[in-house]
Short mmCIF file of N, CA and C in Angstrom, two decimals:
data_model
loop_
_atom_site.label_atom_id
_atom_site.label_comp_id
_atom_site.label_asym_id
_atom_site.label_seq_id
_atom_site.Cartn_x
_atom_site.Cartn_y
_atom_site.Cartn_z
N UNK T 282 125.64 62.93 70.53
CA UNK T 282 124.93 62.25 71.58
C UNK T 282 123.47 62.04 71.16
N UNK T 283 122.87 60.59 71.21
CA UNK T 283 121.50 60.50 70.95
C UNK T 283 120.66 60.10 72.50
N UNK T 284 119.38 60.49 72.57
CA UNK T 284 118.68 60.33 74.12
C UNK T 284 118.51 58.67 73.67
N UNK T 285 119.02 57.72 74.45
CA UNK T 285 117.57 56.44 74.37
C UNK T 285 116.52 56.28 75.23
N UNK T 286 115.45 56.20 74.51
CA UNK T 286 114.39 56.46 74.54
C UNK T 286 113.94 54.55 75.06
N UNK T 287 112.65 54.66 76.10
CA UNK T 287 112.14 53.57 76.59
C UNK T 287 110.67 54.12 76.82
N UNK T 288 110.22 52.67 77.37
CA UNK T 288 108.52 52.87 78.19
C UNK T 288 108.26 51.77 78.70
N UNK T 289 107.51 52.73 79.77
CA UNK T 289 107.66 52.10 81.18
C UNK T 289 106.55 50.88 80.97
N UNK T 290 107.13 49.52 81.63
CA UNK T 290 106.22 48.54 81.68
C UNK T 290 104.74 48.35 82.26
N UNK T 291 104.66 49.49 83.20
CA UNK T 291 103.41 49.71 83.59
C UNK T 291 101.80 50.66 82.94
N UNK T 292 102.82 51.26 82.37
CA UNK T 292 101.37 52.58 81.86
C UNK T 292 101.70 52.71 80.42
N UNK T 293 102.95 52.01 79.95
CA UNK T 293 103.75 52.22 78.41
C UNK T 293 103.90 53.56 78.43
N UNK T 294 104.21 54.88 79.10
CA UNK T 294 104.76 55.97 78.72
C UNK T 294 106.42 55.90 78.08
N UNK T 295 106.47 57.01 77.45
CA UNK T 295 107.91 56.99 76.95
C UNK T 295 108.84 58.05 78.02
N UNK T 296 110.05 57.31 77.90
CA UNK T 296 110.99 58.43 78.55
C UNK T 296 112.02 58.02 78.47
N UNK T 297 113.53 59.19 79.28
CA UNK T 297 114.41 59.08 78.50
C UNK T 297 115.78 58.33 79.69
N UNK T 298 116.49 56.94 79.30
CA UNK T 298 117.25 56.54 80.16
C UNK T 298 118.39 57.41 80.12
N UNK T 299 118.49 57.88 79.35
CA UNK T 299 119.85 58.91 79.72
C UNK T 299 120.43 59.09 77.86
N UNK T 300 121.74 59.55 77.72
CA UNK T 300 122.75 59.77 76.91
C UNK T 300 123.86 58.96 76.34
N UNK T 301 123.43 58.66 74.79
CA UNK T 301 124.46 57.09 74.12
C UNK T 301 125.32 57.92 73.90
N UNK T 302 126.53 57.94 73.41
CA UNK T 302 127.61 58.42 72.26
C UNK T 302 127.32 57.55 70.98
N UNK T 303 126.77 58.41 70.35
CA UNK T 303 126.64 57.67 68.28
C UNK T 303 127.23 58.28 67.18
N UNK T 304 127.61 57.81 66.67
CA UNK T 304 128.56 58.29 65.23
C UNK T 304 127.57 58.19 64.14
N UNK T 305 127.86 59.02 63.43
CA UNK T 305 126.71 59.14 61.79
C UNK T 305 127.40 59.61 60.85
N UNK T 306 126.74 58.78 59.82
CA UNK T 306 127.75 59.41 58.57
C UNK T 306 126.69 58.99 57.30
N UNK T 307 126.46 59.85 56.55
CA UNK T 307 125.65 59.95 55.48
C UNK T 307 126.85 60.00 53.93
N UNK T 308 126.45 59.38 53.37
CA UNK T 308 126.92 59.16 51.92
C UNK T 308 126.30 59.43 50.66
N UNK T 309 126.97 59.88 49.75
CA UNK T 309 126.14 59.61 48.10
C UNK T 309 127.04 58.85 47.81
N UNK T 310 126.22 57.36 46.63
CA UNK T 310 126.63 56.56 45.80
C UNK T 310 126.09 56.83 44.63
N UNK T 311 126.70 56.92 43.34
CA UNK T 311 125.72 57.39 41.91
C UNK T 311 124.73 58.08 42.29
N UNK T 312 124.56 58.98 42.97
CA UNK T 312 123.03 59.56 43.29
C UNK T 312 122.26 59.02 44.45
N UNK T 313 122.41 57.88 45.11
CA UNK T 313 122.24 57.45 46.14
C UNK T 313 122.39 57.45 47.35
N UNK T 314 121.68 57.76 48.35
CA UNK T 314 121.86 58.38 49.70
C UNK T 314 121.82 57.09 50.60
N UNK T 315 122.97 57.01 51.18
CA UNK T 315 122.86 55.88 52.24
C UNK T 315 123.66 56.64 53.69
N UNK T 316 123.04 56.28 55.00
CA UNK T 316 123.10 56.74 56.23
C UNK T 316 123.75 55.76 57.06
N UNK T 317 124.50 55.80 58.16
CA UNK T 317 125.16 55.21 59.24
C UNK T 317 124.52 55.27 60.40
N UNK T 318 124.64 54.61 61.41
CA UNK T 318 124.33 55.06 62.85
C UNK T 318 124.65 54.24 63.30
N UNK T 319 126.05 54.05 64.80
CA UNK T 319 126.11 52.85 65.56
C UNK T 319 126.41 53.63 66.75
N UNK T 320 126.43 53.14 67.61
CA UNK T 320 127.08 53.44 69.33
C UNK T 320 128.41 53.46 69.58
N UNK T 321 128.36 54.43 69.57
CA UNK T 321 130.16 54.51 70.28
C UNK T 321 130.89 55.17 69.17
N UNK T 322 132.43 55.74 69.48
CA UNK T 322 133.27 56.10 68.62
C UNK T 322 133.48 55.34 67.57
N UNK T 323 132.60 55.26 66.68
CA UNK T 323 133.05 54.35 65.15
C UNK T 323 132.63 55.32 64.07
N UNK T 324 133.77 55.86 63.75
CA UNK T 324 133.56 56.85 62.33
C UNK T 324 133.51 55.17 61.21
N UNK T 325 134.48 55.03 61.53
CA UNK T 325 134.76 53.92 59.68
C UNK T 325 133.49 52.74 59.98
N UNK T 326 133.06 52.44 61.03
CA UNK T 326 131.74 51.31 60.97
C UNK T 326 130.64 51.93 60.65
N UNK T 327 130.20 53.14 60.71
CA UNK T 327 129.37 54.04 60.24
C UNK T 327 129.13 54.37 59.07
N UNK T 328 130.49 55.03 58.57
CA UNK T 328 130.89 55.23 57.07
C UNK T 328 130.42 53.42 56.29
N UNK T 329 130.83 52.86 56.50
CA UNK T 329 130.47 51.36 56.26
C UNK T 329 129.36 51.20 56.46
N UNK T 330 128.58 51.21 57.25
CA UNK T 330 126.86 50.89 56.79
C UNK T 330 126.36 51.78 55.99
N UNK T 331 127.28 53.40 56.01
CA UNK T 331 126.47 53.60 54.90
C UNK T 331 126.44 53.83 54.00
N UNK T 332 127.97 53.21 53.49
CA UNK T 332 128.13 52.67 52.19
C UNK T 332 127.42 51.77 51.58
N UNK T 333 127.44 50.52 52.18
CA UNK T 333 126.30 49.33 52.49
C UNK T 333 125.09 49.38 52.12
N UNK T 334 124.56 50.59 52.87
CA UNK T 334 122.96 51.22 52.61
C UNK T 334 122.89 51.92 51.01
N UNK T 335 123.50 52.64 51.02
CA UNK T 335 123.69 53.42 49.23
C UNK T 335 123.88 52.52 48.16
N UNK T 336 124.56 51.49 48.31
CA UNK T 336 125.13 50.18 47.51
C UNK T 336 123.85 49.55 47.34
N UNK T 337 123.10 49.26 48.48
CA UNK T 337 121.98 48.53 48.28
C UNK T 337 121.07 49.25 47.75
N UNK T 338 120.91 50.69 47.81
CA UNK T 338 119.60 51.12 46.75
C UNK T 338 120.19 51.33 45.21
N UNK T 339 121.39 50.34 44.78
CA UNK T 339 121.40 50.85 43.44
C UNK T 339 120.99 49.33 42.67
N UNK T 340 120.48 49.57 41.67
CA UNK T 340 120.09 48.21 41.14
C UNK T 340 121.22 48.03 39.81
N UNK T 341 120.64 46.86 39.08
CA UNK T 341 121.77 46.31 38.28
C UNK T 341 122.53 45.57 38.83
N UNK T 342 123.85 45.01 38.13
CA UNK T 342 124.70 43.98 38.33
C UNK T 342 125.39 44.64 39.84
N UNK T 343 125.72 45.68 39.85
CA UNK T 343 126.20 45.80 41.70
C UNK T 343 125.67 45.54 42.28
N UNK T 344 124.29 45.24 42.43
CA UNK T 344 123.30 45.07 43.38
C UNK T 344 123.68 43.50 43.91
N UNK T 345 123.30 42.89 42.72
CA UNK T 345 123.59 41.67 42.74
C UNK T 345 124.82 41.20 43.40
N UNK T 346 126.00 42.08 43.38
CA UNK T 346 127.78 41.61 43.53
C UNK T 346 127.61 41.95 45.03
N UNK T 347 127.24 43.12 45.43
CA UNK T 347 126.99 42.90 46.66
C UNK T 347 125.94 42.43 47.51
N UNK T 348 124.70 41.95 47.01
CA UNK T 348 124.35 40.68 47.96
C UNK T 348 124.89 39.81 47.74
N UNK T 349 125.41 39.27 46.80
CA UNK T 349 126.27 38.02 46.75
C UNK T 349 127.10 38.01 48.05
N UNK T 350 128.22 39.27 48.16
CA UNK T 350 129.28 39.02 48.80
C UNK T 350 129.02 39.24 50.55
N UNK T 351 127.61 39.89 50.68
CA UNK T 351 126.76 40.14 51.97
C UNK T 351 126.20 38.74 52.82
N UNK T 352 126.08 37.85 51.44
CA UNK T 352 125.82 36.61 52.14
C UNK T 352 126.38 35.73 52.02
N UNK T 353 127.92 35.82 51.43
CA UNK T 353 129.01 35.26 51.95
C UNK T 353 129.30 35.48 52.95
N UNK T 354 129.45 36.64 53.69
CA UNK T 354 130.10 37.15 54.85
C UNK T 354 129.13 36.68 55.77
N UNK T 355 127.38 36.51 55.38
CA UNK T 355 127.03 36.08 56.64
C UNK T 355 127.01 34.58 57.26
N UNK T 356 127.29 33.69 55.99
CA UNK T 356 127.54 32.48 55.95
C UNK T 356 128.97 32.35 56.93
N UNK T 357 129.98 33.15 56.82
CA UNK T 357 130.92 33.13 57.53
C UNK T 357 130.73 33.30 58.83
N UNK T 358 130.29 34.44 59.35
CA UNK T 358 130.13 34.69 60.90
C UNK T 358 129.46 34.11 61.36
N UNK T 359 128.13 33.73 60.53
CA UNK T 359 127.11 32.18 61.23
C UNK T 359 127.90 31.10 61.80
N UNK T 360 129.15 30.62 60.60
CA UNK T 360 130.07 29.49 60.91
C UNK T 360 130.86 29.69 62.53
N UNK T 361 131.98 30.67 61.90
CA UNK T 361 132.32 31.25 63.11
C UNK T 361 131.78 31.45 64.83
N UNK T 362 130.38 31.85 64.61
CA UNK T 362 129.33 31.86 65.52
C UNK T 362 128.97 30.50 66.21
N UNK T 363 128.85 28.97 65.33
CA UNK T 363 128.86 27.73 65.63
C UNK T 363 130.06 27.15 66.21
N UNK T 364 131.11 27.38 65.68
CA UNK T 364 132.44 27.10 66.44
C UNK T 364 132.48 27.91 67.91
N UNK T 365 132.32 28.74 67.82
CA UNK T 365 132.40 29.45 69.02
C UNK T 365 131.36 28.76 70.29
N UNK T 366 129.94 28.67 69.66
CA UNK T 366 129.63 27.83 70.34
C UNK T 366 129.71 26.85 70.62
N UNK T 367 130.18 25.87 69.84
CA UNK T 367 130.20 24.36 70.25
C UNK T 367 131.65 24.70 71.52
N UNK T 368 132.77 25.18 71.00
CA UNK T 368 133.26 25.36 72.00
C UNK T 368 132.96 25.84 73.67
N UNK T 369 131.89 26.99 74.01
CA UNK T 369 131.53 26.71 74.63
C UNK T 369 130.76 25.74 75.65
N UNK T 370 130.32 25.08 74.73
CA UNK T 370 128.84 23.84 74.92
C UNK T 370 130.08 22.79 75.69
N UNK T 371 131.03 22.46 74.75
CA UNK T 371 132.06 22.05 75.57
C UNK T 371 132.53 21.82 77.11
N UNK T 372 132.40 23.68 77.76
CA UNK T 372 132.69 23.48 78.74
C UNK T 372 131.42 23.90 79.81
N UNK T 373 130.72 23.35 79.41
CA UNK T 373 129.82 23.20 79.93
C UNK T 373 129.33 22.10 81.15
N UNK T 374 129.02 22.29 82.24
CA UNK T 374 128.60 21.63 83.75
C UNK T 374 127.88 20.93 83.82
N UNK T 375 127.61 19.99 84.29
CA UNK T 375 125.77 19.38 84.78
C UNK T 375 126.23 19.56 86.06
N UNK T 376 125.68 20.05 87.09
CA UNK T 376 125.94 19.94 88.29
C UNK T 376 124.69 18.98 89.01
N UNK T 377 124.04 18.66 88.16
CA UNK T 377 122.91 17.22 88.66
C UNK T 377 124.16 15.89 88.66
N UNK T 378 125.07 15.86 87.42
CA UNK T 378 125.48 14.83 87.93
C UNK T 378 127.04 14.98 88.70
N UNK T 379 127.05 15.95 89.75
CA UNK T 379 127.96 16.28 90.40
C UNK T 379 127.42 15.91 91.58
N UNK T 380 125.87 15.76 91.49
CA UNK T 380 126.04 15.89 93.24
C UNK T 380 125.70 14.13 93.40
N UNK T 381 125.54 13.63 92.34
CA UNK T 381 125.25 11.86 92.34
C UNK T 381 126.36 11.06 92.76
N UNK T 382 127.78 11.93 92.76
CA UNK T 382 129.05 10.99 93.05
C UNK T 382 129.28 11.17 94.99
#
């Protein structure tokens, strides 16, 4: 359990909204320390960033193979992300020209 932590819009003090559930998971890669942290029951999305994270502090040709393949994947979900929207945009209202009929 981690506290999240806020501050208040009036005086900026800090304090605490209550209790997340977070998963963590720390890794070595060749000597490389990479860390996890997400919300909620996710051992393997955890383990995965921080594989991710360890991968990325190693240099040389892996470095390279995985940003390559990091911004393939984000090229993908961007796409994905546009379809999704246009589909929404789709069903989308004007209710200005609803009330003209």
């Amino acid at each position: 359990m981690t506290m999240i932590q806020a501050a208040d819009s009036v005086e900026f003090q800090p304090f605490y909204l209550g209790e997340a559930l977070t998963t963590e998971c720390e890794v070595w890669l060749n000597g490389e320390a990479g860390y996890g942290l997400c919300l909620g029951d996710e051992p393997v999305r955890s383990y995965c960033i921080a594989f991710i994270d360890a991968a990325c502090r190693l240099d040389g040709a892996h470095l390279q193979m995985i940003t390559a393949f990091l911004e393939e994947q984000a090229g993908i979900i961007a796409e994905e992300k546009k379809i999704e929207n246009d589909l929404i945009l789709r069903t989308r209202v004007d209710f200005k020209l609803m009330e003209q009929e």
